[in-house]
Coordinates of N, CA and C in Angstrom, one line a residue:
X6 N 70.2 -49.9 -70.4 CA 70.4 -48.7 -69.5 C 70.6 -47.5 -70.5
X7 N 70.2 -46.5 -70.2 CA 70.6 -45.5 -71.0 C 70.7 -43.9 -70.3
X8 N 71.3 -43.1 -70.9 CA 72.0 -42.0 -70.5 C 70.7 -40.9 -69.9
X9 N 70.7 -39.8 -69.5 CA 70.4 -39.3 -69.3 C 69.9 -38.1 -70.1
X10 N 70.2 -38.1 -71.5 CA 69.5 -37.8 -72.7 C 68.5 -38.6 -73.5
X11 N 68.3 -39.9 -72.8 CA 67.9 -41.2 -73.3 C 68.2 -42.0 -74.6
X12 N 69.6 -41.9 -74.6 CA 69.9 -42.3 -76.0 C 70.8 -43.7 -74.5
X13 N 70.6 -44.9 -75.8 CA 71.4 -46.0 -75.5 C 72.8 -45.5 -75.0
X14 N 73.0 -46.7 -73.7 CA 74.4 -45.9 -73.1 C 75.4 -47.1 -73.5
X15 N 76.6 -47.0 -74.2 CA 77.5 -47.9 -74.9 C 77.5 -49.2 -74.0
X16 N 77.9 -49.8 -74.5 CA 78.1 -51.7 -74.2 C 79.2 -51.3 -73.1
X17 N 80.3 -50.6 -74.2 CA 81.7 -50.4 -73.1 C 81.5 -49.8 -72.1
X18 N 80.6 -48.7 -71.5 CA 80.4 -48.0 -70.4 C 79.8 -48.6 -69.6
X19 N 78.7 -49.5 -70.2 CA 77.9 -50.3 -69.2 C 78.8 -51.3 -68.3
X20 N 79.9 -51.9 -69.3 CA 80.6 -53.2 -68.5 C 81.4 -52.7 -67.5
X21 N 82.2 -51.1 -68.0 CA 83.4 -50.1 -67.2 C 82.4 -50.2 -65.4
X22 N 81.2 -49.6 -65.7 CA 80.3 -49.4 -65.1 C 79.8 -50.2 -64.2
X23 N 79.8 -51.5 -64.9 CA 79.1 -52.7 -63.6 C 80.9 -53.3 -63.3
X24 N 81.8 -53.3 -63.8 CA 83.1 -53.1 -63.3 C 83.3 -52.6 -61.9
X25 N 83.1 -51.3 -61.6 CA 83.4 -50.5 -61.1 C 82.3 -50.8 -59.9
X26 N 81.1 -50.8 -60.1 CA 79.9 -51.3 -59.0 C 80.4 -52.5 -58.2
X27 N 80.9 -53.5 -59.0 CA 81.0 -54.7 -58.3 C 82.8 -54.0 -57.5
X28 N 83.8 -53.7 -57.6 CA 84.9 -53.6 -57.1 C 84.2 -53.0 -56.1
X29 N 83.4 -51.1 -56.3 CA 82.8 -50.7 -55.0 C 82.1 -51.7 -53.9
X30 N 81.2 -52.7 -54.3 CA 80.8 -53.6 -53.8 C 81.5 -54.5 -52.5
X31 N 82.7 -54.7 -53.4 CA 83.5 -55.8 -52.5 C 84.6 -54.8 -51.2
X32 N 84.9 -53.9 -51.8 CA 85.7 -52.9 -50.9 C 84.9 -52.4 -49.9
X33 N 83.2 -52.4 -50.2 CA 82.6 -51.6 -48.9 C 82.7 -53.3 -48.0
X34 N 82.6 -53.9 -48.5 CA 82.0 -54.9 -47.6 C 83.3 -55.1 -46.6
X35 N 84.6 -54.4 -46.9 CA 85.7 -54.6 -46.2 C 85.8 -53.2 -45.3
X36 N 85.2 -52.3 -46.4 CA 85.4 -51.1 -44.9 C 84.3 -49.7 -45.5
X37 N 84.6 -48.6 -44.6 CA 83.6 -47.7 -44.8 C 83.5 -47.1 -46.1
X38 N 82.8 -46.6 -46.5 CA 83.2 -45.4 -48.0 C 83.9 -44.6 -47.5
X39 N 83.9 -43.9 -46.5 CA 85.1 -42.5 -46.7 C 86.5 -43.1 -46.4
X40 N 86.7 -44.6 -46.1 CA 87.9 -45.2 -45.9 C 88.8 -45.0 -47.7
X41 N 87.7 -45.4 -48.7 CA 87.9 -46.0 -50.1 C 88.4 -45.2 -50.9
X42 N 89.3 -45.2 -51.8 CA 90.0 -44.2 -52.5 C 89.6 -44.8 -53.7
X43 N 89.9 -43.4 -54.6 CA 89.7 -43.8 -56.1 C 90.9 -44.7 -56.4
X44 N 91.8 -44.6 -56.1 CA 93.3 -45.4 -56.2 C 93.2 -46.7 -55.9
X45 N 92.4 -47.1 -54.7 CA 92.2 -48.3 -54.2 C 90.9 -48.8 -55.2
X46 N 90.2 -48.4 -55.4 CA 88.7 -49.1 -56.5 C 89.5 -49.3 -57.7
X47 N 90.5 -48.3 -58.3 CA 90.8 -49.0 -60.1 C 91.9 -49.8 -59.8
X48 N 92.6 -50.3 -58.6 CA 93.7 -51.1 -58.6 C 92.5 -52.8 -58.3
X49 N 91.4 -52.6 -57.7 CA 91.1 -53.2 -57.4 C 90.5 -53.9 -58.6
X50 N 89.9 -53.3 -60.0 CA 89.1 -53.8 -60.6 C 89.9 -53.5 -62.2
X51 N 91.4 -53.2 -61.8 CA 92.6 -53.1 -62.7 C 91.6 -52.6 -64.3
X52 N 91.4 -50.5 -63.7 CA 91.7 -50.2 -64.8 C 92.1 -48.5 -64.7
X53 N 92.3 -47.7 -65.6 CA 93.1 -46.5 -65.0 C 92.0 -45.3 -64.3
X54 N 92.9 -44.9 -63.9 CA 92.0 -43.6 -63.0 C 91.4 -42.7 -63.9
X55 N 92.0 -42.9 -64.9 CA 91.1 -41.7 -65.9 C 90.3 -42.4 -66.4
X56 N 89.7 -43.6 -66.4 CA 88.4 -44.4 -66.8 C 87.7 -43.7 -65.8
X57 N 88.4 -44.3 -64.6 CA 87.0 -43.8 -63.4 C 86.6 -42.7 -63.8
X58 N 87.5 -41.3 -64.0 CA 86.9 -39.9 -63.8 C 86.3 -39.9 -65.3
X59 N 86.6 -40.4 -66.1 CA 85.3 -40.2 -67.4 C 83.9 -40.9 -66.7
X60 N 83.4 -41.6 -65.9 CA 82.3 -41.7 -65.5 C 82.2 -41.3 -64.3
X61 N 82.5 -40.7 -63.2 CA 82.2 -39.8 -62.0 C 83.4 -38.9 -61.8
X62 N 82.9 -38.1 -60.4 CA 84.2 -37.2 -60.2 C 84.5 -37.9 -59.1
X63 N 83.8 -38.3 -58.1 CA 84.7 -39.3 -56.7 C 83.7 -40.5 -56.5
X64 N 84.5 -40.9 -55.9 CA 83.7 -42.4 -54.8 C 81.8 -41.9 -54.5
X65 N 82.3 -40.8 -53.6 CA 80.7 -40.4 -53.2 C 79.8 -40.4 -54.2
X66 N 80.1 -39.3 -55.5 CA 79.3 -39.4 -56.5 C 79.0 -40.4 -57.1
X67 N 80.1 -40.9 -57.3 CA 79.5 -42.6 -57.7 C 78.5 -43.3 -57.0
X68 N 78.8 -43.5 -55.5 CA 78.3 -44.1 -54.5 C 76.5 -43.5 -55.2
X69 N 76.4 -42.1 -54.8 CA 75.4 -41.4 -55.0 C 74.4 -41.7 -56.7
X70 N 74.9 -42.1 -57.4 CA 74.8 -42.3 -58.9 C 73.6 -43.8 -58.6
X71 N 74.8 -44.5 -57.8 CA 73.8 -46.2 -57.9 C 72.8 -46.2 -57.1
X72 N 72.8 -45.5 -55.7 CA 72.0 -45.3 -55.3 C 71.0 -44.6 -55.7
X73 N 71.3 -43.7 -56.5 CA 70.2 -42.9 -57.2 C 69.0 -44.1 -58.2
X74 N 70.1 -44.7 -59.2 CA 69.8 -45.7 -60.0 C 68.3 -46.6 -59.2
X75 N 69.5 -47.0 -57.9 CA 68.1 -48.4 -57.0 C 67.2 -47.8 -56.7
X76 N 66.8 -46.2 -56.1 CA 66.0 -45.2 -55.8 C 64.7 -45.7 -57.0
X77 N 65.3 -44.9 -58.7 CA 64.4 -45.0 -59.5 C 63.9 -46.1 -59.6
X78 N 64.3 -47.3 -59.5 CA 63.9 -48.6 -60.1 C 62.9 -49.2 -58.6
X79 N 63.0 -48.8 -57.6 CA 62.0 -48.9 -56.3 C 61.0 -48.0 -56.6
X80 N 60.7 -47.1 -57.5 CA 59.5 -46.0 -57.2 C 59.0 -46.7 -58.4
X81 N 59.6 -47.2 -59.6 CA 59.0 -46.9 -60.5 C 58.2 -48.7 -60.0
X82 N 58.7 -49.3 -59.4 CA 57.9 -50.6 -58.5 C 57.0 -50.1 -57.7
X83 N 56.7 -48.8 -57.1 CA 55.9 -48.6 -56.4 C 54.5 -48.3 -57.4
X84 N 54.9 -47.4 -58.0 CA 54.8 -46.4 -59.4 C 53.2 -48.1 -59.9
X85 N 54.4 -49.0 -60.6 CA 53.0 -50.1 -61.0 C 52.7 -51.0 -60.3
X86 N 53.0 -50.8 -58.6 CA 52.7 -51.6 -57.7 C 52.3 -51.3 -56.6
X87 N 51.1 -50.5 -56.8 CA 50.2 -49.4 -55.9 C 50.7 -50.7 -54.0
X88 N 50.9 -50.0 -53.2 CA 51.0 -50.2 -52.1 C 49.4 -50.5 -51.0
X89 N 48.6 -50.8 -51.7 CA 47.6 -50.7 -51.3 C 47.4 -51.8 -50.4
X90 N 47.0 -51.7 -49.1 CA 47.0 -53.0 -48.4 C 45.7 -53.5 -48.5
X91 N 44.3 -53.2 -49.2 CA 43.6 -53.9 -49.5 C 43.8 -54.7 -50.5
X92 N 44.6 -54.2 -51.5 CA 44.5 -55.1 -52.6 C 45.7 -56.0 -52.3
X93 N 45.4 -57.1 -52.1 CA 46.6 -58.0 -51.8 C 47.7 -58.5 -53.0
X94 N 47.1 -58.5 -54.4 CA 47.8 -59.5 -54.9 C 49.0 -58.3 -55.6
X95 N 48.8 -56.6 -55.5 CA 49.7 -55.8 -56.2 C 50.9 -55.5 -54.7
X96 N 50.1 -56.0 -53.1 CA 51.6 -55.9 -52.7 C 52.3 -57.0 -52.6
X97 N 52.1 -58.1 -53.1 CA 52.6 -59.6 -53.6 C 53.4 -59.1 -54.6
X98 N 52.6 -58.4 -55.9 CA 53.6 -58.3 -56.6 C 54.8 -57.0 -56.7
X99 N 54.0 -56.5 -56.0 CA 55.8 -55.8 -55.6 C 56.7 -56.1 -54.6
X100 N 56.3 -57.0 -53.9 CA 57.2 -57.7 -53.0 C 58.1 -58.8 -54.5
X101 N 57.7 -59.3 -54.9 CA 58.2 -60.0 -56.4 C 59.0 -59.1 -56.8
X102 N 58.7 -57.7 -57.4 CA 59.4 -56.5 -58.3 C 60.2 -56.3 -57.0
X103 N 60.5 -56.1 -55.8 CA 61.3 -55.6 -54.8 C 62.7 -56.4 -54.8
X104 N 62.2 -57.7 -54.7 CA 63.0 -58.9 -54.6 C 63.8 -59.2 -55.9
X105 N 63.4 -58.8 -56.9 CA 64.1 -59.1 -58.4 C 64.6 -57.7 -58.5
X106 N 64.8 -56.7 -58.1 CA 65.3 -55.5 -57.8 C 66.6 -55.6 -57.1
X107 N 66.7 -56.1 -55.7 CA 67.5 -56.9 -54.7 C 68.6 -57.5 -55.4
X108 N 68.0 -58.7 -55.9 CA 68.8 -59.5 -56.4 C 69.5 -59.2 -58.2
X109 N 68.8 -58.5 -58.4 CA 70.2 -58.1 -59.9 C 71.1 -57.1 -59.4
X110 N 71.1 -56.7 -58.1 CA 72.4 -55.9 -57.6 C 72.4 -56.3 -56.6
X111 N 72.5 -57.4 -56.1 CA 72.5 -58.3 -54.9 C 74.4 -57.8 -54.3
X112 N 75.0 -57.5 -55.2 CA 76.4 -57.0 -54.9 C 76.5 -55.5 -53.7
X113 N 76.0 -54.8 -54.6 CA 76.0 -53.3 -53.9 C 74.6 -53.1 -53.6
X114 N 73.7 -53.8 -53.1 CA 72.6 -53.7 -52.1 C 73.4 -54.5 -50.7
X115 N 74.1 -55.8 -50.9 CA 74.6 -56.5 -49.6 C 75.3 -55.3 -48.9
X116 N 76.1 -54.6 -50.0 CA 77.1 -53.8 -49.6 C 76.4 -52.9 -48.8
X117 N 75.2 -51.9 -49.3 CA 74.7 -50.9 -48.8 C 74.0 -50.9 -47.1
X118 N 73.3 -52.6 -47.2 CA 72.7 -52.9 -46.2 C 73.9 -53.3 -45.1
X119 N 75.2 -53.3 -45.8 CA 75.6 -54.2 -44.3 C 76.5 -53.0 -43.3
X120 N 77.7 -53.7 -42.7 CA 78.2 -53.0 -41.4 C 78.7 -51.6 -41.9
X121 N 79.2 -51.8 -43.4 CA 79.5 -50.7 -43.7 C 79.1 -49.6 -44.7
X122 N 77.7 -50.3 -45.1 CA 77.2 -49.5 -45.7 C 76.4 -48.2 -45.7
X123 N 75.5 -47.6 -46.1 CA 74.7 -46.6 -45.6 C 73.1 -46.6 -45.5
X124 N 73.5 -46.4 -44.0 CA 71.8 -46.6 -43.5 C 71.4 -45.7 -44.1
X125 N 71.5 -44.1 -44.3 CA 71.0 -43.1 -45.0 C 69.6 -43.6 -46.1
X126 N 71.0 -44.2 -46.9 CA 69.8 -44.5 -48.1 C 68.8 -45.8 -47.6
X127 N 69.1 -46.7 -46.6 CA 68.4 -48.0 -46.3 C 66.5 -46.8 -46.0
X128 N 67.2 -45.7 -44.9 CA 66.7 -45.1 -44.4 C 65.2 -44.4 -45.9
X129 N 65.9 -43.9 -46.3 CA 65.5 -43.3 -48.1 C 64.2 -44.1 -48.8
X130 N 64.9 -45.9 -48.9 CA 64.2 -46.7 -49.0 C 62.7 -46.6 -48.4
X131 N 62.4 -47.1 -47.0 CA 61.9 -47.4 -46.2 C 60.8 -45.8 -46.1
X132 N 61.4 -44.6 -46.4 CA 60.3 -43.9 -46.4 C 59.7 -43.6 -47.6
X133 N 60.0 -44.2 -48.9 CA 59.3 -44.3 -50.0 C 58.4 -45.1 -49.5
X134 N 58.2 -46.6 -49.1 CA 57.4 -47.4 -48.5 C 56.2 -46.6 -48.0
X135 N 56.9 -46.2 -46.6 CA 56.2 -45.5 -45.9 C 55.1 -44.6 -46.5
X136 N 55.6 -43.7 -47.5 CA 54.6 -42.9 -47.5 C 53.8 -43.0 -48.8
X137 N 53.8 -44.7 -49.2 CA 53.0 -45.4 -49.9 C 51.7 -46.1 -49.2
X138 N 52.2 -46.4 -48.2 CA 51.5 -47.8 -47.1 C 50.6 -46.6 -46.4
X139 N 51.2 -46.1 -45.5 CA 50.8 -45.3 -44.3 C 49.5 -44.8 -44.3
X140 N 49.3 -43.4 -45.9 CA 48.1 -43.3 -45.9 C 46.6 -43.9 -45.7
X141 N 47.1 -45.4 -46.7 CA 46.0 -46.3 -47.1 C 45.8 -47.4 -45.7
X142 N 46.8 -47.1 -45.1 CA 46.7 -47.7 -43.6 C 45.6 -46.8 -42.8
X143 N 46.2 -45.7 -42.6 CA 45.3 -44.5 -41.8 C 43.9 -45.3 -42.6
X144 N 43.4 -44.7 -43.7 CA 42.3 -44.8 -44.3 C 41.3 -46.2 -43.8
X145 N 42.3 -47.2 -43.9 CA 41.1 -48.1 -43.3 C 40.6 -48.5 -42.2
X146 N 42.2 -48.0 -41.2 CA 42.1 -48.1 -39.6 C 42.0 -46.8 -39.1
X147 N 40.9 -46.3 -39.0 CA 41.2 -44.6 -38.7 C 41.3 -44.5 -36.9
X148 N 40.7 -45.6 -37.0 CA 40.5 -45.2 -34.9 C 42.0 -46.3 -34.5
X149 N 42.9 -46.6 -35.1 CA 44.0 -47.0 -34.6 C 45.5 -46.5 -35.3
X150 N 45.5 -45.4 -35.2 CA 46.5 -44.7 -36.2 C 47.2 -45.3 -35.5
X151 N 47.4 -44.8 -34.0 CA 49.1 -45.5 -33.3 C 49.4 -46.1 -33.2
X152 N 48.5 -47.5 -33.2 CA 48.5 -49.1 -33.1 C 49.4 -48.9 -34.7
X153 N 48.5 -48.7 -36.3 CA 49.5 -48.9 -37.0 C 50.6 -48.3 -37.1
X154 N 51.0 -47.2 -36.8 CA 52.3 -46.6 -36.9 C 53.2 -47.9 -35.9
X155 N 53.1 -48.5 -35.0 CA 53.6 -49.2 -34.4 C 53.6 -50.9 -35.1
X156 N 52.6 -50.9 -35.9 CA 53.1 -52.2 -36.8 C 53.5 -52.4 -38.0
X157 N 53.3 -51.2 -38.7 CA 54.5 -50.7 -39.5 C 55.3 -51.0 -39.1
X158 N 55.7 -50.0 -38.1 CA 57.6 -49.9 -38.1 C 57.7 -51.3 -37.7
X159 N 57.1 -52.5 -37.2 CA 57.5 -53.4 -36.5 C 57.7 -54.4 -37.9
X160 N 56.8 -54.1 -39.1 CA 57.0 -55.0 -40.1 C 58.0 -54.7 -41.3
X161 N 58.3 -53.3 -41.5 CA 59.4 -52.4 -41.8 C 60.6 -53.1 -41.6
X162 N 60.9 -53.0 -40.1 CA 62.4 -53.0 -39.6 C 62.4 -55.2 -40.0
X163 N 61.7 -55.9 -39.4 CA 61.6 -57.2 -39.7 C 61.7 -57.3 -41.3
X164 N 61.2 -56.5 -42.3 CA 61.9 -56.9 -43.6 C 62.8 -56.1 -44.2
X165 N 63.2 -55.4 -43.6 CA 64.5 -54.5 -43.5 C 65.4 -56.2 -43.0
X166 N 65.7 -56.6 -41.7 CA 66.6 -57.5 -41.3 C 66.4 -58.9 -42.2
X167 N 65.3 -59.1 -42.7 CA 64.7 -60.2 -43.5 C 65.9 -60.2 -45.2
X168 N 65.2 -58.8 -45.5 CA 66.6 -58.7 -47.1 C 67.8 -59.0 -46.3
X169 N 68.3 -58.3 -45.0 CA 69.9 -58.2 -45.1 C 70.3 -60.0 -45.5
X170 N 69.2 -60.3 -44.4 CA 70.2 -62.2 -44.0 C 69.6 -62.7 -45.5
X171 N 68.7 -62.5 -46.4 CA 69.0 -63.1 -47.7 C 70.1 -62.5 -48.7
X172 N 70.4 -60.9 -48.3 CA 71.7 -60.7 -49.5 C 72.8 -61.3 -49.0
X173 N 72.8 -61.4 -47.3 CA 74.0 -62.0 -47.1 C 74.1 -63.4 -47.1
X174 N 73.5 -64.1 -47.2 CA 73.0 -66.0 -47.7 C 73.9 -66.3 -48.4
X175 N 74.7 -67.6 -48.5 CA 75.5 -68.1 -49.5 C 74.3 -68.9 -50.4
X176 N 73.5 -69.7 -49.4 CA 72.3 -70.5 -49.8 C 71.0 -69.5 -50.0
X177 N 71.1 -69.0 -51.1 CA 70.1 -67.8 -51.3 C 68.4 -68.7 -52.1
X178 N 67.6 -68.2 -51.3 CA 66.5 -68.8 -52.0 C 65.8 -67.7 -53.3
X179 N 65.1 -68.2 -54.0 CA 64.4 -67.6 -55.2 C 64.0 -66.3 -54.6
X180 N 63.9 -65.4 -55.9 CA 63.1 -64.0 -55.3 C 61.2 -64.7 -55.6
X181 N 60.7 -65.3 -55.9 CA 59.8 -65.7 -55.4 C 59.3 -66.1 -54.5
X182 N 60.5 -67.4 -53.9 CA 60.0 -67.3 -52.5 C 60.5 -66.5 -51.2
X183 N 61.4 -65.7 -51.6 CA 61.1 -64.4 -51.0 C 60.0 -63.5 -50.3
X184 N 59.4 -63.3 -52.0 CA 58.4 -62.4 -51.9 C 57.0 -63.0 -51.1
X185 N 56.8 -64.6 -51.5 CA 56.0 -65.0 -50.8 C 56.0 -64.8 -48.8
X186 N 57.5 -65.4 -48.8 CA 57.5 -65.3 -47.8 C 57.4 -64.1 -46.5
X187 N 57.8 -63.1 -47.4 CA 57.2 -61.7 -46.9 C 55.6 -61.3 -47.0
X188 N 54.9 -61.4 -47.7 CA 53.9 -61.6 -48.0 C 53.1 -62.1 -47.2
X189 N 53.4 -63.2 -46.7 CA 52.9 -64.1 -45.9 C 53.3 -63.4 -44.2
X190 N 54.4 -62.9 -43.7 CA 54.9 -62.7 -43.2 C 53.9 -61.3 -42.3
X191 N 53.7 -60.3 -43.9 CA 53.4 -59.3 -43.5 C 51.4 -59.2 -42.9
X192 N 51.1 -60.2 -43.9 CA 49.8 -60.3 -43.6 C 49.0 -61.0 -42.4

């Protein structure tokens, strides 16, 4: 990981860091973010408040930081994994890059997707998609735009509900056969 000057970002910041993600993690899954205090995250992940405020100024910004983070790492999957629905085997493999995305923050993606988290960004997500697919959809089906805007959203929201019940899985299957199975799902 690295900073925003791109110089390597310390070992210690990184661990403070995925520290602080997983405690966020576990507290959303119990209640809302605006419920969550900075008091309640470093008691929870026992370390001082002035750690937290050397890496954010509140909860939100934080919140806002990782989200930002999963944002970049979904485009730049889009970025080498053209959305192109003729070519089958690059939206295979970003269903693969999506799913191995998923699952190394399987902690605060569960969190984000579930009762308490924020549809906003789920929302965020889903229109990066969108306005990857959509065009190259239009383009091949020109005389059924509304037909696809309607199976879109209908295959959208199904792997929208598809990730939730695998982040929330105790018996979680591979991100391979994930991807397959979406894949398969969507074609």
């Amino acid at each position: 990981m690295e900073t925003k000057k791109g110089e390597k970002m310390d070992r210690r910041v990184r661990k403070t860091r995925a520290q602080l993600r997983a405690g966020l993690a576990r507290l959303m899954q119990q209640k809302n973010i605006k419920e969550i205090t900075v008091k309640e995250l470093v008691d929870e992940i026992d370390i001082n408040r002035s750690t937290f405020y050397l890496h954010y100024t509140d909860i939100y910004q934080m919140l806002q930081s990782i989200e930002g983070e999963l944002m970049e790492d979904i485009l730049e999957a889009i970025k080498e994994h053209p959305l192109d629905p003729g070519m089958k085997e690059e939206g295979y493999s970003f269903a693969i890059q999506l799913f191995r995305i998923l699952a190394a923050n399987k902690d605060i993606c569960a969190a984000l997707m579930g009762p308490n988290g924020d549809m906003a960004f789920v929302e965020k997500i889903e229109k990066l998609v969108e306005d990857a697919v959509l065009p190259e959809l239009f383009t091949m089906f020109p005389q059924n735009v509304n037909d696809i805007k309607y199976a879109y959203a209908f295959c959208i929201n199904g792997c929208v509900g598809m990730i939730k019940t695998w982040l929330s899985s105790d018996n979680q299957e591979s991100t391979q056969h994930m991807a397959e199975l979406t894949h398969k799902l969507i074609d």
